[in-house]
């Protein structure tokens, strides 16, 4: 790996507030997205991810006004997801200040939307958000879920990652529902399994609780590492601590 590893805070937004739960459940308030975005921009984040976590389950569009205000606070790439269903949605997000769009539920329902978005904007703007949980029914042991982790699909996660990669997604945000919010470490088995089936850049998400958890995720195959709880509720220099740990492990970091 020659490219620098990216460290990405995630803002899970519900009704205009940043929230954080455990295993995608029991959401608690973590602050104002615009204020947090400003803080992370100053603290050395490489990118910022903004996910409207109830847009798909509530069947509504992303809150563009909050996206616009958040984008105004950051001078780093901003990825926005939640309720993205079409080329038109991506166009509106980009015009609202987003640099990339993240898609999950709509792509599972109609995979061709990946091809349509990539044909219009290029693959650099499209991130596949894969919300994955362990399932004995799936051949690989991992199943894709939709609607903010609320619905199982019966689709094998590795098959889906392979297909989405072939359709041209620029990055894959790999969310482990089992590890989400537990702060016990990333799901290294899931990261390694995904790395084995795609060459598309992988963003590891779910389970980070301490700086020491990040280097193993990179060793397992992640190109970027994302966290929420430990950045929202931790000390203000947590991003610097994480980068220091990654650097000490021998990986290039910005």
PDB file of C-alpha atoms in Angstrom:
ATOM      1  CA  UNK A   1       0.000   0.000   0.000  1.00  0.00           C
ATOM      2  CA  UNK A   2       1.632   3.228  -1.159  1.00  0.00           C
ATOM      3  CA  UNK A   3      -1.216   5.708  -0.743  1.00  0.00           C
ATOM      4  CA  UNK A   4      -1.613   7.348   2.637  1.00  0.00           C
ATOM      5  CA  UNK A   5      -4.246   5.793   4.874  1.00  0.00           C
ATOM      6  CA  UNK A   6      -7.227   8.124   5.363  1.00  0.00           C
ATOM      7  CA  UNK A   7      -8.797   8.687   8.778  1.00  0.00           C
ATOM      8  CA  UNK A   8     -12.490   9.540   8.460  1.00  0.00           C
ATOM      9  CA  UNK A   9     -14.924  10.625  11.191  1.00  0.00           C
ATOM     10  CA  UNK A  10     -18.540   9.665  10.484  1.00  0.00           C
ATOM     11  CA  UNK A  11     -21.554  11.802  11.275  1.00  0.00           C
ATOM     12  CA  UNK A  12     -24.655   9.581  11.573  1.00  0.00           C
ATOM     13  CA  UNK A  13     -27.450  12.137  11.317  1.00  0.00           C
ATOM     14  CA  UNK A  14     -31.092  11.723  12.360  1.00  0.00           C
ATOM     15  CA  UNK A  15     -33.525  14.658  12.280  1.00  0.00           C
ATOM     16  CA  UNK A  16     -30.659  17.131  11.931  1.00  0.00           C
ATOM     17  CA  UNK A  17     -28.641  15.822  14.911  1.00  0.00           C
ATOM     18  CA  UNK A  18     -25.628  13.519  15.061  1.00  0.00           C
ATOM     19  CA  UNK A  19     -26.538  10.250  16.791  1.00  0.00           C
ATOM     20  CA  UNK A  20     -24.663   7.079  17.723  1.00  0.00           C
ATOM     21  CA  UNK A  21     -25.919   3.692  18.769  1.00  0.00           C
ATOM     22  CA  UNK A  22     -24.743   0.119  19.218  1.00  0.00           C
ATOM     23  CA  UNK A  23     -25.373  -2.430  16.433  1.00  0.00           C
ATOM     24  CA  UNK A  24     -27.401   0.313  14.662  1.00  0.00           C
ATOM     25  CA  UNK A  25     -29.833   0.458  17.654  1.00  0.00           C
ATOM     26  CA  UNK A  26     -30.452   2.709  20.723  1.00  0.00           C
ATOM     27  CA  UNK A  27     -29.334   5.949  19.137  1.00  0.00           C
ATOM     28  CA  UNK A  28     -28.137   8.681  21.495  1.00  0.00           C
ATOM     29  CA  UNK A  29     -27.430  12.332  20.731  1.00  0.00           C
ATOM     30  CA  UNK A  30     -23.838  13.241  19.892  1.00  0.00           C
ATOM     31  CA  UNK A  31     -24.201  16.868  18.855  1.00  0.00           C
ATOM     32  CA  UNK A  32     -24.762  19.261  15.984  1.00  0.00           C
ATOM     33  CA  UNK A  33     -23.391  18.041  12.617  1.00  0.00           C
ATOM     34  CA  UNK A  34     -22.210  21.493  11.556  1.00  0.00           C
ATOM     35  CA  UNK A  35     -20.288  22.052  14.809  1.00  0.00           C
ATOM     36  CA  UNK A  36     -18.749  18.565  14.693  1.00  0.00           C
ATOM     37  CA  UNK A  37     -17.776  18.972  11.037  1.00  0.00           C
ATOM     38  CA  UNK A  38     -16.008  22.221  11.900  1.00  0.00           C
ATOM     39  CA  UNK A  39     -14.182  20.525  14.794  1.00  0.00           C
ATOM     40  CA  UNK A  40     -13.044  17.551  12.704  1.00  0.00           C
ATOM     41  CA  UNK A  41     -11.874  19.773   9.869  1.00  0.00           C
ATOM     42  CA  UNK A  42      -9.593  21.610  12.327  1.00  0.00           C
ATOM     43  CA  UNK A  43      -8.507  18.364  14.047  1.00  0.00           C
ATOM     44  CA  UNK A  44      -6.902  16.901  10.941  1.00  0.00           C
ATOM     45  CA  UNK A  45      -9.548  14.557   9.529  1.00  0.00           C
ATOM     46  CA  UNK A  46      -8.734  13.525   5.937  1.00  0.00           C
ATOM     47  CA  UNK A  47     -12.365  13.263   4.901  1.00  0.00           C
ATOM     48  CA  UNK A  48     -15.803  13.406   6.480  1.00  0.00           C
ATOM     49  CA  UNK A  49     -18.737  11.035   5.970  1.00  0.00           C
ATOM     50  CA  UNK A  50     -22.291  12.242   6.610  1.00  0.00           C
ATOM     51  CA  UNK A  51     -24.950   9.505   6.715  1.00  0.00           C
ATOM     52  CA  UNK A  52     -28.629  10.302   7.112  1.00  0.00           C
ATOM     53  CA  UNK A  53     -29.307   7.064   8.993  1.00  0.00           C
ATOM     54  CA  UNK A  54     -33.105   7.094   8.865  1.00  0.00           C
ATOM     55  CA  UNK A  55     -33.660   8.446   5.337  1.00  0.00           C
ATOM     56  CA  UNK A  56     -34.128   5.019   3.727  1.00  0.00           C
ATOM     57  CA  UNK A  57     -36.101   3.426   6.560  1.00  0.00           C
ATOM     58  CA  UNK A  58     -38.373   6.502   6.682  1.00  0.00           C
ATOM     59  CA  UNK A  59     -38.506   6.578   2.857  1.00  0.00           C
ATOM     60  CA  UNK A  60     -37.474  10.210   2.510  1.00  0.00           C
ATOM     61  CA  UNK A  61     -34.701  12.204   0.882  1.00  0.00           C
ATOM     62  CA  UNK A  62     -31.479  13.282   2.590  1.00  0.00           C
ATOM     63  CA  UNK A  63     -31.715  16.592   4.455  1.00  0.00           C
ATOM     64  CA  UNK A  64     -29.984  18.792   1.882  1.00  0.00           C
ATOM     65  CA  UNK A  65     -30.094  21.941   3.983  1.00  0.00           C
ATOM     66  CA  UNK A  66     -28.003  20.301   6.735  1.00  0.00           C
ATOM     67  CA  UNK A  67     -25.624  18.967   4.066  1.00  0.00           C
ATOM     68  CA  UNK A  68     -25.131  22.473   2.680  1.00  0.00           C
ATOM     69  CA  UNK A  69     -24.376  23.912   6.120  1.00  0.00           C
ATOM     70  CA  UNK A  70     -21.998  21.035   6.914  1.00  0.00           C
ATOM     71  CA  UNK A  71     -20.186  21.422   3.588  1.00  0.00           C
ATOM     72  CA  UNK A  72     -19.651  25.084   4.397  1.00  0.00           C
ATOM     73  CA  UNK A  73     -17.572  24.123   7.437  1.00  0.00           C
ATOM     74  CA  UNK A  74     -15.160  21.653   5.837  1.00  0.00           C
ATOM     75  CA  UNK A  75     -12.331  21.953   3.344  1.00  0.00           C
ATOM     76  CA  UNK A  76     -11.835  18.192   3.067  1.00  0.00           C
ATOM     77  CA  UNK A  77     -13.807  15.729   0.917  1.00  0.00           C
ATOM     78  CA  UNK A  78     -17.375  15.226   2.147  1.00  0.00           C
ATOM     79  CA  UNK A  79     -19.271  12.010   1.406  1.00  0.00           C
ATOM     80  CA  UNK A  80     -23.036  12.044   1.949  1.00  0.00           C
ATOM     81  CA  UNK A  81     -25.377   9.071   2.051  1.00  0.00           C
ATOM     82  CA  UNK A  82     -28.851   8.081   3.164  1.00  0.00           C
ATOM     83  CA  UNK A  83     -31.856   8.134   0.858  1.00  0.00           C
ATOM     84  CA  UNK A  84     -29.769   8.320  -2.343  1.00  0.00           C
ATOM     85  CA  UNK A  85     -31.830   6.574  -5.026  1.00  0.00           C
ATOM     86  CA  UNK A  86     -31.020   8.086  -8.417  1.00  0.00           C
ATOM     87  CA  UNK A  87     -28.740  10.110 -10.668  1.00  0.00           C
ATOM     88  CA  UNK A  88     -30.879  13.131  -9.759  1.00  0.00           C
ATOM     89  CA  UNK A  89     -30.278  12.624  -6.034  1.00  0.00           C
ATOM     90  CA  UNK A  90     -26.514  12.497  -6.593  1.00  0.00           C
ATOM     91  CA  UNK A  91     -26.667  15.623  -8.751  1.00  0.00           C
ATOM     92  CA  UNK A  92     -28.534  17.472  -5.995  1.00  0.00           C
ATOM     93  CA  UNK A  93     -26.077  16.321  -3.322  1.00  0.00           C
ATOM     94  CA  UNK A  94     -23.088  17.480  -5.367  1.00  0.00           C
ATOM     95  CA  UNK A  95     -24.785  20.841  -5.897  1.00  0.00           C
ATOM     96  CA  UNK A  96     -25.405  21.017  -2.121  1.00  0.00           C
ATOM     97  CA  UNK A  97     -21.669  20.756  -1.485  1.00  0.00           C
ATOM     98  CA  UNK A  98     -20.967  17.029  -1.247  1.00  0.00           C
ATOM     99  CA  UNK A  99     -17.898  15.634  -3.036  1.00  0.00           C
ATOM    100  CA  UNK A 100     -19.121  12.028  -3.094  1.00  0.00           C
ATOM    101  CA  UNK A 101     -22.428  10.215  -2.683  1.00  0.00           C
ATOM    102  CA  UNK A 102     -22.911   6.983  -0.768  1.00  0.00           C
ATOM    103  CA  UNK A 103     -25.572   4.489  -1.848  1.00  0.00           C
ATOM    104  CA  UNK A 104     -26.858   1.322  -0.203  1.00  0.00           C
ATOM    105  CA  UNK A 105     -30.556   0.397  -0.126  1.00  0.00           C
ATOM    106  CA  UNK A 106     -31.397   1.694  -3.623  1.00  0.00           C
ATOM    107  CA  UNK A 107     -28.415  -0.106  -5.172  1.00  0.00           C
ATOM    108  CA  UNK A 108     -29.425  -3.425  -3.628  1.00  0.00           C
ATOM    109  CA  UNK A 109     -32.978  -2.906  -4.946  1.00  0.00           C
ATOM    110  CA  UNK A 110     -31.794  -1.925  -8.443  1.00  0.00           C
ATOM    111  CA  UNK A 111     -28.071  -2.521  -9.067  1.00  0.00           C
ATOM    112  CA  UNK A 112     -28.163  -0.783 -12.461  1.00  0.00           C
ATOM    113  CA  UNK A 113     -28.377   2.563 -10.636  1.00  0.00           C
ATOM    114  CA  UNK A 114     -24.644   2.124  -9.913  1.00  0.00           C
ATOM    115  CA  UNK A 115     -23.886   2.030 -13.647  1.00  0.00           C
ATOM    116  CA  UNK A 116     -26.133   5.052 -14.282  1.00  0.00           C
ATOM    117  CA  UNK A 117     -24.468   7.204 -11.608  1.00  0.00           C
ATOM    118  CA  UNK A 118     -20.936   6.205 -12.679  1.00  0.00           C
ATOM    119  CA  UNK A 119     -21.761   6.892 -16.353  1.00  0.00           C
ATOM    120  CA  UNK A 120     -22.975  10.392 -15.469  1.00  0.00           C
ATOM    121  CA  UNK A 121     -20.440  11.524 -12.850  1.00  0.00           C
ATOM    122  CA  UNK A 122     -17.503   9.084 -12.922  1.00  0.00           C
ATOM    123  CA  UNK A 123     -16.702   6.434 -10.340  1.00  0.00           C
ATOM    124  CA  UNK A 124     -14.816   8.842  -8.060  1.00  0.00           C
ATOM    125  CA  UNK A 125     -18.121  10.257  -6.765  1.00  0.00           C
ATOM    126  CA  UNK A 126     -19.810   6.976  -5.842  1.00  0.00           C
ATOM    127  CA  UNK A 127     -19.279   5.064  -2.596  1.00  0.00           C
ATOM    128  CA  UNK A 128     -21.082   1.783  -2.006  1.00  0.00           C
ATOM    129  CA  UNK A 129     -22.144   1.586   1.627  1.00  0.00           C
ATOM    130  CA  UNK A 130     -22.411  -2.097   2.520  1.00  0.00           C
ATOM    131  CA  UNK A 131     -24.106  -2.745   5.876  1.00  0.00           C
ATOM    132  CA  UNK A 132     -23.004  -6.290   6.612  1.00  0.00           C
ATOM    133  CA  UNK A 133     -23.889  -8.734   9.380  1.00  0.00           C
ATOM    134  CA  UNK A 134     -22.898 -12.298  10.102  1.00  0.00           C
ATOM    135  CA  UNK A 135     -25.428 -14.848   8.897  1.00  0.00           C
ATOM    136  CA  UNK A 136     -25.134 -18.650   8.850  1.00  0.00           C
ATOM    137  CA  UNK A 137     -27.478 -18.663   5.847  1.00  0.00           C
ATOM    138  CA  UNK A 138     -25.042 -16.728   3.621  1.00  0.00           C
ATOM    139  CA  UNK A 139     -22.416 -18.875   1.821  1.00  0.00           C
ATOM    140  CA  UNK A 140     -19.589 -16.588   2.992  1.00  0.00           C
ATOM    141  CA  UNK A 141     -21.098 -16.177   6.465  1.00  0.00           C
ATOM    142  CA  UNK A 142     -21.852 -12.500   5.763  1.00  0.00           C
ATOM    143  CA  UNK A 143     -25.156 -11.005   4.586  1.00  0.00           C
ATOM    144  CA  UNK A 144     -25.998  -7.564   3.193  1.00  0.00           C
ATOM    145  CA  UNK A 145     -28.737  -5.586   4.967  1.00  0.00           C
ATOM    146  CA  UNK A 146     -30.689  -2.497   3.902  1.00  0.00           C
ATOM    147  CA  UNK A 147     -32.752   0.288   5.460  1.00  0.00           C
ATOM    148  CA  UNK A 148     -30.081   1.264   7.979  1.00  0.00           C
ATOM    149  CA  UNK A 149     -29.371  -2.334   8.958  1.00  0.00           C
ATOM    150  CA  UNK A 150     -33.040  -3.019   9.685  1.00  0.00           C
ATOM    151  CA  UNK A 151     -33.744  -5.496   6.878  1.00  0.00           C
ATOM    152  CA  UNK A 152     -31.909  -8.639   5.871  1.00  0.00           C
ATOM    153  CA  UNK A 153     -31.696  -9.312   2.129  1.00  0.00           C
ATOM    154  CA  UNK A 154     -30.493 -12.902   1.926  1.00  0.00           C
ATOM    155  CA  UNK A 155     -27.777 -11.607  -0.436  1.00  0.00           C
ATOM    156  CA  UNK A 156     -24.258 -12.800   0.251  1.00  0.00           C
ATOM    157  CA  UNK A 157     -22.113  -9.786   1.131  1.00  0.00           C
ATOM    158  CA  UNK A 158     -19.060 -10.920  -0.834  1.00  0.00           C
ATOM    159  CA  UNK A 159     -21.138 -11.611  -3.950  1.00  0.00           C
ATOM    160  CA  UNK A 160     -22.629  -8.122  -3.653  1.00  0.00           C
ATOM    161  CA  UNK A 161     -19.252  -6.434  -3.161  1.00  0.00           C
ATOM    162  CA  UNK A 162     -17.940  -8.288  -6.223  1.00  0.00           C
ATOM    163  CA  UNK A 163     -20.913  -7.214  -8.354  1.00  0.00           C
ATOM    164  CA  UNK A 164     -20.817  -3.587  -7.206  1.00  0.00           C
ATOM    165  CA  UNK A 165     -17.082  -3.454  -7.937  1.00  0.00           C
ATOM    166  CA  UNK A 166     -17.690  -4.758 -11.455  1.00  0.00           C
ATOM    167  CA  UNK A 167     -20.429  -2.168 -11.958  1.00  0.00           C
ATOM    168  CA  UNK A 168     -17.909   0.576 -11.192  1.00  0.00           C
ATOM    169  CA  UNK A 169     -18.270   1.907  -7.642  1.00  0.00           C
ATOM    170  CA  UNK A 170     -15.282   4.032  -6.685  1.00  0.00           C
ATOM    171  CA  UNK A 171     -15.036   2.972  -3.039  1.00  0.00           C
ATOM    172  CA  UNK A 172     -16.706   0.577  -0.626  1.00  0.00           C
ATOM    173  CA  UNK A 173     -17.674   1.672   2.876  1.00  0.00           C
ATOM    174  CA  UNK A 174     -17.713  -1.637   4.720  1.00  0.00           C
ATOM    175  CA  UNK A 175     -19.919  -1.349   7.800  1.00  0.00           C
ATOM    176  CA  UNK A 176     -19.900  -4.220  10.285  1.00  0.00           C
ATOM    177  CA  UNK A 177     -23.258  -4.215  12.058  1.00  0.00           C
ATOM    178  CA  UNK A 178     -21.990  -6.781  14.553  1.00  0.00           C
ATOM    179  CA  UNK A 179     -19.079  -4.543  15.591  1.00  0.00           C
ATOM    180  CA  UNK A 180     -20.912  -1.200  15.271  1.00  0.00           C
ATOM    181  CA  UNK A 181     -20.673   0.931  18.412  1.00  0.00           C
ATOM    182  CA  UNK A 182     -19.136  -1.877  20.475  1.00  0.00           C
ATOM    183  CA  UNK A 183     -15.719  -0.139  20.558  1.00  0.00           C
ATOM    184  CA  UNK A 184     -14.025  -3.557  20.779  1.00  0.00           C
ATOM    185  CA  UNK A 185     -12.190  -3.366  17.445  1.00  0.00           C
ATOM    186  CA  UNK A 186     -12.937  -3.683  13.732  1.00  0.00           C
ATOM    187  CA  UNK A 187     -14.261  -6.929  12.228  1.00  0.00           C
ATOM    188  CA  UNK A 188     -10.926  -8.046  10.767  1.00  0.00           C
ATOM    189  CA  UNK A 189     -12.364 -11.225   9.286  1.00  0.00           C
ATOM    190  CA  UNK A 190     -14.922  -9.226   7.308  1.00  0.00           C
ATOM    191  CA  UNK A 191     -12.307  -6.728   6.067  1.00  0.00           C
ATOM    192  CA  UNK A 192      -9.986  -9.526   4.905  1.00  0.00           C
ATOM    193  CA  UNK A 193     -12.850 -11.366   3.203  1.00  0.00           C
ATOM    194  CA  UNK A 194     -13.900  -8.225   1.312  1.00  0.00           C
ATOM    195  CA  UNK A 195     -10.308  -7.422   0.372  1.00  0.00           C
ATOM    196  CA  UNK A 196      -9.986 -10.880  -1.201  1.00  0.00           C
ATOM    197  CA  UNK A 197     -12.827 -10.227  -3.690  1.00  0.00           C
ATOM    198  CA  UNK A 198     -12.254  -6.603  -4.759  1.00  0.00           C
ATOM    199  CA  UNK A 199      -9.491  -4.182  -5.691  1.00  0.00           C
ATOM    200  CA  UNK A 200     -11.733  -1.164  -5.054  1.00  0.00           C
ATOM    201  CA  UNK A 201     -10.569   0.957  -2.076  1.00  0.00           C
ATOM    202  CA  UNK A 202     -12.118  -0.257   1.196  1.00  0.00           C
ATOM    203  CA  UNK A 203     -13.158   1.984   4.079  1.00  0.00           C
ATOM    204  CA  UNK A 204     -13.396  -0.052   7.288  1.00  0.00           C
ATOM    205  CA  UNK A 205     -16.232   0.943   9.626  1.00  0.00           C
ATOM    206  CA  UNK A 206     -17.658  -0.391  12.864  1.00  0.00           C
ATOM    207  CA  UNK A 207     -16.047  -1.272  16.175  1.00  0.00           C
ATOM    208  CA  UNK A 208     -13.253   1.253  16.660  1.00  0.00           C
ATOM    209  CA  UNK A 209     -12.796   2.124  20.321  1.00  0.00           C
ATOM    210  CA  UNK A 210      -9.100   2.979  20.731  1.00  0.00           C
ATOM    211  CA  UNK A 211      -6.181   4.087  18.521  1.00  0.00           C
ATOM    212  CA  UNK A 212      -4.690   0.578  18.760  1.00  0.00           C
ATOM    213  CA  UNK A 213      -7.663  -0.835  16.828  1.00  0.00           C
ATOM    214  CA  UNK A 214      -6.751   0.969  13.599  1.00  0.00           C
ATOM    215  CA  UNK A 215      -3.475  -0.660  12.424  1.00  0.00           C
ATOM    216  CA  UNK A 216      -4.967  -4.205  12.451  1.00  0.00           C
ATOM    217  CA  UNK A 217      -7.791  -3.003  10.162  1.00  0.00           C
ATOM    218  CA  UNK A 218      -5.208  -1.655   7.716  1.00  0.00           C
ATOM    219  CA  UNK A 219      -3.237  -4.895   7.941  1.00  0.00           C
ATOM    220  CA  UNK A 220      -6.453  -6.778   7.105  1.00  0.00           C
ATOM    221  CA  UNK A 221      -6.850  -4.750   3.900  1.00  0.00           C
ATOM    222  CA  UNK A 222      -8.495  -1.388   4.645  1.00  0.00           C
ATOM    223  CA  UNK A 223      -7.362   1.653   2.630  1.00  0.00           C
ATOM    224  CA  UNK A 224      -9.179   4.037   4.965  1.00  0.00           C
ATOM    225  CA  UNK A 225     -10.544   3.782   8.496  1.00  0.00           C
ATOM    226  CA  UNK A 226     -13.757   5.332   9.762  1.00  0.00           C
ATOM    227  CA  UNK A 227     -15.080   5.843  13.278  1.00  0.00           C
ATOM    228  CA  UNK A 228     -17.817   7.734  15.058  1.00  0.00           C
ATOM    229  CA  UNK A 229     -18.253   7.121  18.805  1.00  0.00           C
ATOM    230  CA  UNK A 230     -14.598   7.430  19.787  1.00  0.00           C
ATOM    231  CA  UNK A 231     -14.233  10.715  17.884  1.00  0.00           C
ATOM    232  CA  UNK A 232     -17.556  12.204  19.089  1.00  0.00           C
ATOM    233  CA  UNK A 233     -17.127  11.307  22.763  1.00  0.00           C
ATOM    234  CA  UNK A 234     -13.324  11.131  23.005  1.00  0.00           C
ATOM    235  CA  UNK A 235     -10.673  13.835  23.539  1.00  0.00           C
ATOM    236  CA  UNK A 236     -10.281  16.530  20.883  1.00  0.00           C
ATOM    237  CA  UNK A 237      -6.893  15.175  19.785  1.00  0.00           C
ATOM    238  CA  UNK A 238      -8.232  11.655  19.109  1.00  0.00           C
ATOM    239  CA  UNK A 239      -7.696  11.925  15.332  1.00  0.00           C
ATOM    240  CA  UNK A 240      -4.059  12.879  15.964  1.00  0.00           C
ATOM    241  CA  UNK A 241      -3.695   9.928  18.351  1.00  0.00           C
ATOM    242  CA  UNK A 242      -5.087   7.541  15.727  1.00  0.00           C
ATOM    243  CA  UNK A 243      -2.755   8.874  13.030  1.00  0.00           C
ATOM    244  CA  UNK A 244       0.193   8.562  15.383  1.00  0.00           C
ATOM    245  CA  UNK A 245      -0.680   4.923  16.071  1.00  0.00           C
ATOM    246  CA  UNK A 246      -1.015   4.165  12.343  1.00  0.00           C
ATOM    247  CA  UNK A 247       2.314   5.869  11.646  1.00  0.00           C
ATOM    248  CA  UNK A 248       4.053   3.900  14.401  1.00  0.00           C
ATOM    249  CA  UNK A 249       2.726   0.678  12.854  1.00  0.00           C
ATOM    250  CA  UNK A 250       4.589   1.578   9.660  1.00  0.00           C
ATOM    251  CA  UNK A 251       1.735   2.756   7.442  1.00  0.00           C
ATOM    252  CA  UNK A 252       1.820   6.067   5.523  1.00  0.00           C
ATOM    253  CA  UNK A 253      -0.704   8.571   6.847  1.00  0.00           C
ATOM    254  CA  UNK A 254      -1.403  12.200   5.984  1.00  0.00           C
TER     255      UNK A 254
END
